[in-house]
């Protein structure tokens, strides 16, 4: 019988370094499942969530490509809590199903599930995980990184951060923390240490099942 793999959920605020860290785990041969990427695919043209999104919001939320106009949807969800809940009610169960399937298919010693809103989203369908890995850095660093990589203003970055749990809340829910306020070499070393730990934990868990 197939057993479910050991799952590490990687979370952190915008610009904290999740994608950068995922690349490092992937370099160790670890399969990474990206919640945002699944959401993007499901809300693109032909995606599984599109009929539900059109039923909930009307075809006015589509862009010229026939997929979800993500910028318009983001604006609406930010301004209107009920709209955000409707969006989550459509998307989260479908994301959950696809994530579970990707986890079940994974063949690496453990799986890294990259999930920005692990502690924020409350609607159902969230896969279980064994360990929450939080990436932490100070807020000014976060803001500077996001402004550098995108066209967002400082106020826009702050507005996104206001919809995410605080640094303190996130750290309180962490099983492991990577502090990403140094250079990339320091980050790589932290990932290597954690990778070895997760391998050991995954082996322990599979031995417990025997
Ligand atoms: P997230 O996925 O959490 O939003 P990213 O991994 O995309 O964050 O990182 C945000 C930006 O900061 C990216 O442009 C990335 O290259 C850069 N970055 C992340 N960590 C570091 C670091 N330790 N040193 C320098 N730049 C970094």
Short mmCIF file of C-alpha atoms and ligand atoms in Angstrom, two decimals:
data_model
loop_
_atom_site.label_atom_id
_atom_site.label_comp_id
_atom_site.label_asym_id
_atom_site.label_seq_id
_atom_site.Cartn_x
_atom_site.Cartn_y
_atom_site.Cartn_z
CA UNK A 1 0.00 0.00 0.00
CA UNK A 2 1.29 3.48 -0.82
CA UNK A 3 2.08 5.62 2.22
CA UNK A 4 1.77 9.39 2.21
CA UNK A 5 5.13 11.14 2.10
CA UNK A 6 6.49 13.39 4.82
CA UNK A 7 5.31 16.95 4.08
CA UNK A 8 7.12 20.14 5.04
CA UNK A 9 4.93 23.25 4.59
CA UNK A 10 7.04 26.32 3.77
CA UNK A 11 5.41 29.64 4.53
CA UNK A 12 6.38 33.27 5.13
CA UNK A 13 5.33 36.78 4.24
CA UNK A 14 5.62 38.28 0.77
CA UNK A 15 9.27 38.80 -0.19
CA UNK A 16 10.59 36.79 2.76
CA UNK A 17 12.35 34.35 0.42
CA UNK A 18 10.05 31.33 -0.05
CA UNK A 19 10.71 30.87 -3.78
CA UNK A 20 14.44 31.31 -3.30
CA UNK A 21 14.43 28.68 -0.54
CA UNK A 22 12.30 26.29 -2.61
CA UNK A 23 14.93 26.43 -5.37
CA UNK A 24 17.56 25.38 -2.83
CA UNK A 25 15.50 22.43 -1.58
CA UNK A 26 14.88 21.42 -5.20
CA UNK A 27 18.66 21.46 -5.73
CA UNK A 28 18.80 18.75 -3.02
CA UNK A 29 16.38 16.68 -5.11
CA UNK A 30 13.27 17.56 -3.12
CA UNK A 31 9.97 17.86 -4.97
CA UNK A 32 8.34 21.26 -4.43
CA UNK A 33 4.61 21.83 -4.78
CA UNK A 34 3.70 25.49 -5.14
CA UNK A 35 0.21 26.52 -3.94
CA UNK A 36 0.29 29.78 -5.92
CA UNK A 37 1.22 28.00 -9.12
CA UNK A 38 -1.67 25.55 -8.68
CA UNK A 39 -4.05 28.48 -8.05
CA UNK A 40 -2.78 30.25 -11.18
CA UNK A 41 -3.26 27.15 -13.32
CA UNK A 42 -6.75 26.52 -12.00
CA UNK A 43 -7.88 30.07 -12.67
CA UNK A 44 -6.32 30.32 -16.14
CA UNK A 45 -8.35 29.62 -19.29
CA UNK A 46 -9.64 26.04 -19.17
CA UNK A 47 -8.73 25.75 -15.47
CA UNK A 48 -10.88 23.70 -13.08
CA UNK A 49 -11.85 26.73 -10.97
CA UNK A 50 -12.99 28.95 -13.82
CA UNK A 51 -16.64 27.78 -14.05
CA UNK A 52 -17.07 28.30 -10.28
CA UNK A 53 -15.40 31.71 -10.43
CA UNK A 54 -17.66 32.82 -13.29
CA UNK A 55 -20.72 31.53 -11.38
CA UNK A 56 -19.64 33.49 -8.30
CA UNK A 57 -18.46 36.73 -9.89
CA UNK A 58 -19.77 36.82 -13.47
CA UNK A 59 -17.79 36.78 -16.70
CA UNK A 60 -16.68 40.37 -16.02
CA UNK A 61 -13.81 38.93 -13.97
CA UNK A 62 -12.20 37.43 -17.08
CA UNK A 63 -9.36 39.12 -18.94
CA UNK A 64 -8.70 39.13 -22.68
CA UNK A 65 -7.03 35.69 -22.48
CA UNK A 66 -10.26 34.14 -21.15
CA UNK A 67 -8.71 33.38 -17.77
CA UNK A 68 -9.23 35.12 -14.44
CA UNK A 69 -8.14 38.77 -14.39
CA UNK A 70 -5.94 38.25 -11.35
CA UNK A 71 -5.18 41.92 -10.74
CA UNK A 72 -8.88 42.87 -10.78
CA UNK A 73 -9.76 39.90 -8.58
CA UNK A 74 -7.01 40.80 -6.10
CA UNK A 75 -8.34 44.34 -5.90
CA UNK A 76 -11.88 43.14 -5.29
CA UNK A 77 -10.84 40.56 -2.69
CA UNK A 78 -8.79 43.16 -0.83
CA UNK A 79 -11.64 45.67 -0.75
CA UNK A 80 -14.45 43.27 0.07
CA UNK A 81 -14.25 40.51 2.72
CA UNK A 82 -17.35 38.70 1.45
CA UNK A 83 -15.87 38.57 -2.07
CA UNK A 84 -12.61 37.22 -0.65
CA UNK A 85 -14.49 34.46 1.18
CA UNK A 86 -16.43 33.57 -2.00
CA UNK A 87 -13.16 33.41 -3.93
CA UNK A 88 -11.60 31.16 -1.29
CA UNK A 89 -14.70 28.94 -1.18
CA UNK A 90 -14.29 28.23 -4.90
CA UNK A 91 -10.51 27.98 -5.05
CA UNK A 92 -9.38 26.32 -1.84
CA UNK A 93 -11.16 22.94 -2.12
CA UNK A 94 -9.89 22.55 -5.71
CA UNK A 95 -6.36 23.59 -4.76
CA UNK A 96 -6.56 21.10 -1.87
CA UNK A 97 -7.50 18.22 -4.17
CA UNK A 98 -4.72 18.98 -6.66
CA UNK A 99 -2.16 19.48 -3.90
CA UNK A 100 -3.06 16.16 -2.26
CA UNK A 101 -2.70 14.43 -5.63
CA UNK A 102 0.71 16.04 -6.24
CA UNK A 103 1.87 15.04 -2.75
CA UNK A 104 0.72 11.46 -3.29
CA UNK A 105 2.67 11.28 -6.59
CA UNK A 106 5.89 12.67 -5.13
CA UNK A 107 8.87 10.34 -4.98
CA UNK A 108 11.46 12.37 -3.07
CA UNK A 109 12.29 11.51 0.60
CA UNK A 110 9.96 14.30 1.71
CA UNK A 111 7.92 16.96 -0.08
CA UNK A 112 8.16 20.74 0.21
CA UNK A 113 4.73 22.37 -0.04
CA UNK A 114 5.21 26.11 -0.65
CA UNK A 115 2.13 27.79 0.74
CA UNK A 116 2.19 31.57 1.37
CA UNK A 117 -1.13 31.65 3.25
CA UNK A 118 -0.72 28.50 5.35
CA UNK A 119 -1.88 30.25 8.53
CA UNK A 120 -4.24 32.79 6.95
CA UNK A 121 -6.75 30.90 4.83
CA UNK A 122 -9.39 29.21 6.92
CA UNK A 123 -11.68 27.55 4.41
CA UNK A 124 -11.49 23.77 4.14
CA UNK A 125 -9.62 21.42 1.88
CA UNK A 126 -6.16 22.11 3.21
CA UNK A 127 -3.79 19.14 3.02
CA UNK A 128 -2.21 17.91 6.24
CA UNK A 129 1.48 18.49 6.80
CA UNK A 130 4.10 17.21 9.21
CA UNK A 131 6.17 20.31 9.84
CA UNK A 132 5.70 24.06 9.32
CA UNK A 133 8.87 25.79 8.14
CA UNK A 134 8.62 29.56 8.47
CA UNK A 135 10.95 31.92 6.64
CA UNK A 136 11.46 35.08 8.61
CA UNK A 137 13.12 38.40 7.90
CA UNK A 138 12.56 41.94 9.13
CA UNK A 139 9.75 43.88 7.55
CA UNK A 140 11.90 46.57 5.95
CA UNK A 141 13.90 43.87 4.16
CA UNK A 142 10.65 42.29 2.93
CA UNK A 143 9.38 45.62 1.58
CA UNK A 144 12.68 46.46 -0.11
CA UNK A 145 12.87 43.03 -1.79
CA UNK A 146 9.32 43.17 -3.13
CA UNK A 147 9.72 46.74 -4.42
CA UNK A 148 12.93 45.72 -6.16
CA UNK A 149 11.42 42.70 -7.92
CA UNK A 150 8.01 44.22 -8.83
CA UNK A 151 6.34 47.49 -9.78
CA UNK A 152 4.54 47.70 -6.44
CA UNK A 153 4.78 50.85 -4.32
CA UNK A 154 5.65 50.79 -0.64
CA UNK A 155 1.97 51.34 0.26
CA UNK A 156 0.86 48.48 -1.98
CA UNK A 157 3.36 46.13 -0.35
CA UNK A 158 2.17 47.27 3.10
CA UNK A 159 -1.45 46.60 2.07
CA UNK A 160 -0.55 43.02 1.07
CA UNK A 161 1.33 42.53 4.32
CA UNK A 162 -1.69 43.81 6.28
CA UNK A 163 -3.68 40.84 4.92
CA UNK A 164 -1.08 38.35 6.08
CA UNK A 165 -0.55 37.18 9.67
CA UNK A 166 2.02 39.18 11.60
CA UNK A 167 5.61 38.07 11.92
CA UNK A 168 5.00 37.27 15.58
CA UNK A 169 1.91 35.14 14.89
CA UNK A 170 3.71 33.22 12.16
CA UNK A 171 6.74 32.53 14.33
CA UNK A 172 4.48 31.27 17.13
CA UNK A 173 3.08 28.63 14.75
CA UNK A 174 6.45 27.53 13.31
CA UNK A 175 8.08 24.15 13.90
CA UNK A 176 11.27 25.37 12.19
CA UNK A 177 12.45 28.85 11.27
CA UNK A 178 14.87 30.03 8.58
CA UNK A 179 16.06 33.57 9.24
CA UNK A 180 16.66 35.05 5.80
CA UNK A 181 18.32 38.36 6.52
CA UNK A 182 21.84 37.48 5.45
CA UNK A 183 23.37 36.64 2.11
CA UNK A 184 22.45 33.78 -0.19
CA UNK A 185 25.37 31.63 1.01
CA UNK A 186 24.00 31.76 4.56
CA UNK A 187 20.58 30.81 3.22
CA UNK A 188 21.98 27.83 1.31
CA UNK A 189 23.75 26.59 4.45
CA UNK A 190 20.54 26.87 6.47
CA UNK A 191 18.64 24.89 3.82
CA UNK A 192 21.30 22.14 3.79
CA UNK A 193 21.07 21.79 7.60
CA UNK A 194 17.28 21.60 7.50
CA UNK A 195 17.30 19.19 4.56
CA UNK A 196 19.37 16.73 6.60
CA UNK A 197 17.00 17.13 9.53
CA UNK A 198 13.89 16.57 7.38
CA UNK A 199 15.41 13.44 5.83
CA UNK A 200 15.99 12.05 9.34
CA UNK A 201 12.46 12.97 10.45
CA UNK A 202 10.94 11.41 7.34
CA UNK A 203 12.87 8.18 7.95
CA UNK A 204 11.72 8.14 11.61
CA UNK A 205 8.13 8.57 10.53
CA UNK A 206 8.25 5.76 7.99
CA UNK A 207 9.92 3.47 10.58
CA UNK A 208 7.09 4.20 13.01
CA UNK A 209 4.66 2.82 10.45
CA UNK A 210 6.50 -0.52 10.13
P1 LIG B 1 8.79 35.11 -1.68
O1 LIG B 1 8.71 33.89 -2.57
O2 LIG B 1 8.72 34.78 -0.23
O3 LIG B 1 7.84 36.22 -2.06
P2 LIG B 1 11.37 35.46 -3.00
O4 LIG B 1 12.09 34.17 -2.76
O5 LIG B 1 10.77 35.68 -4.34
O6 LIG B 1 10.26 35.72 -1.84
O7 LIG B 1 12.39 36.63 -2.63
C1 LIG B 1 12.05 37.99 -2.87
C2 LIG B 1 13.19 38.68 -3.59
O8 LIG B 1 14.29 38.78 -2.70
C3 LIG B 1 13.68 37.89 -4.80
O9 LIG B 1 14.01 38.80 -5.80
C4 LIG B 1 14.92 37.16 -4.27
O10 LIG B 1 15.88 36.95 -5.28
C5 LIG B 1 15.45 38.12 -3.21
N1 LIG B 1 16.10 37.44 -2.07
C6 LIG B 1 15.57 36.47 -1.29
N2 LIG B 1 16.43 36.10 -0.32
C7 LIG B 1 17.55 36.85 -0.49
C8 LIG B 1 18.81 36.95 0.19
N3 LIG B 1 19.11 36.20 1.27
N4 LIG B 1 19.71 37.85 -0.28
C9 LIG B 1 19.42 38.61 -1.34
N5 LIG B 1 18.27 38.59 -2.03
C10 LIG B 1 17.33 37.72 -1.62
#
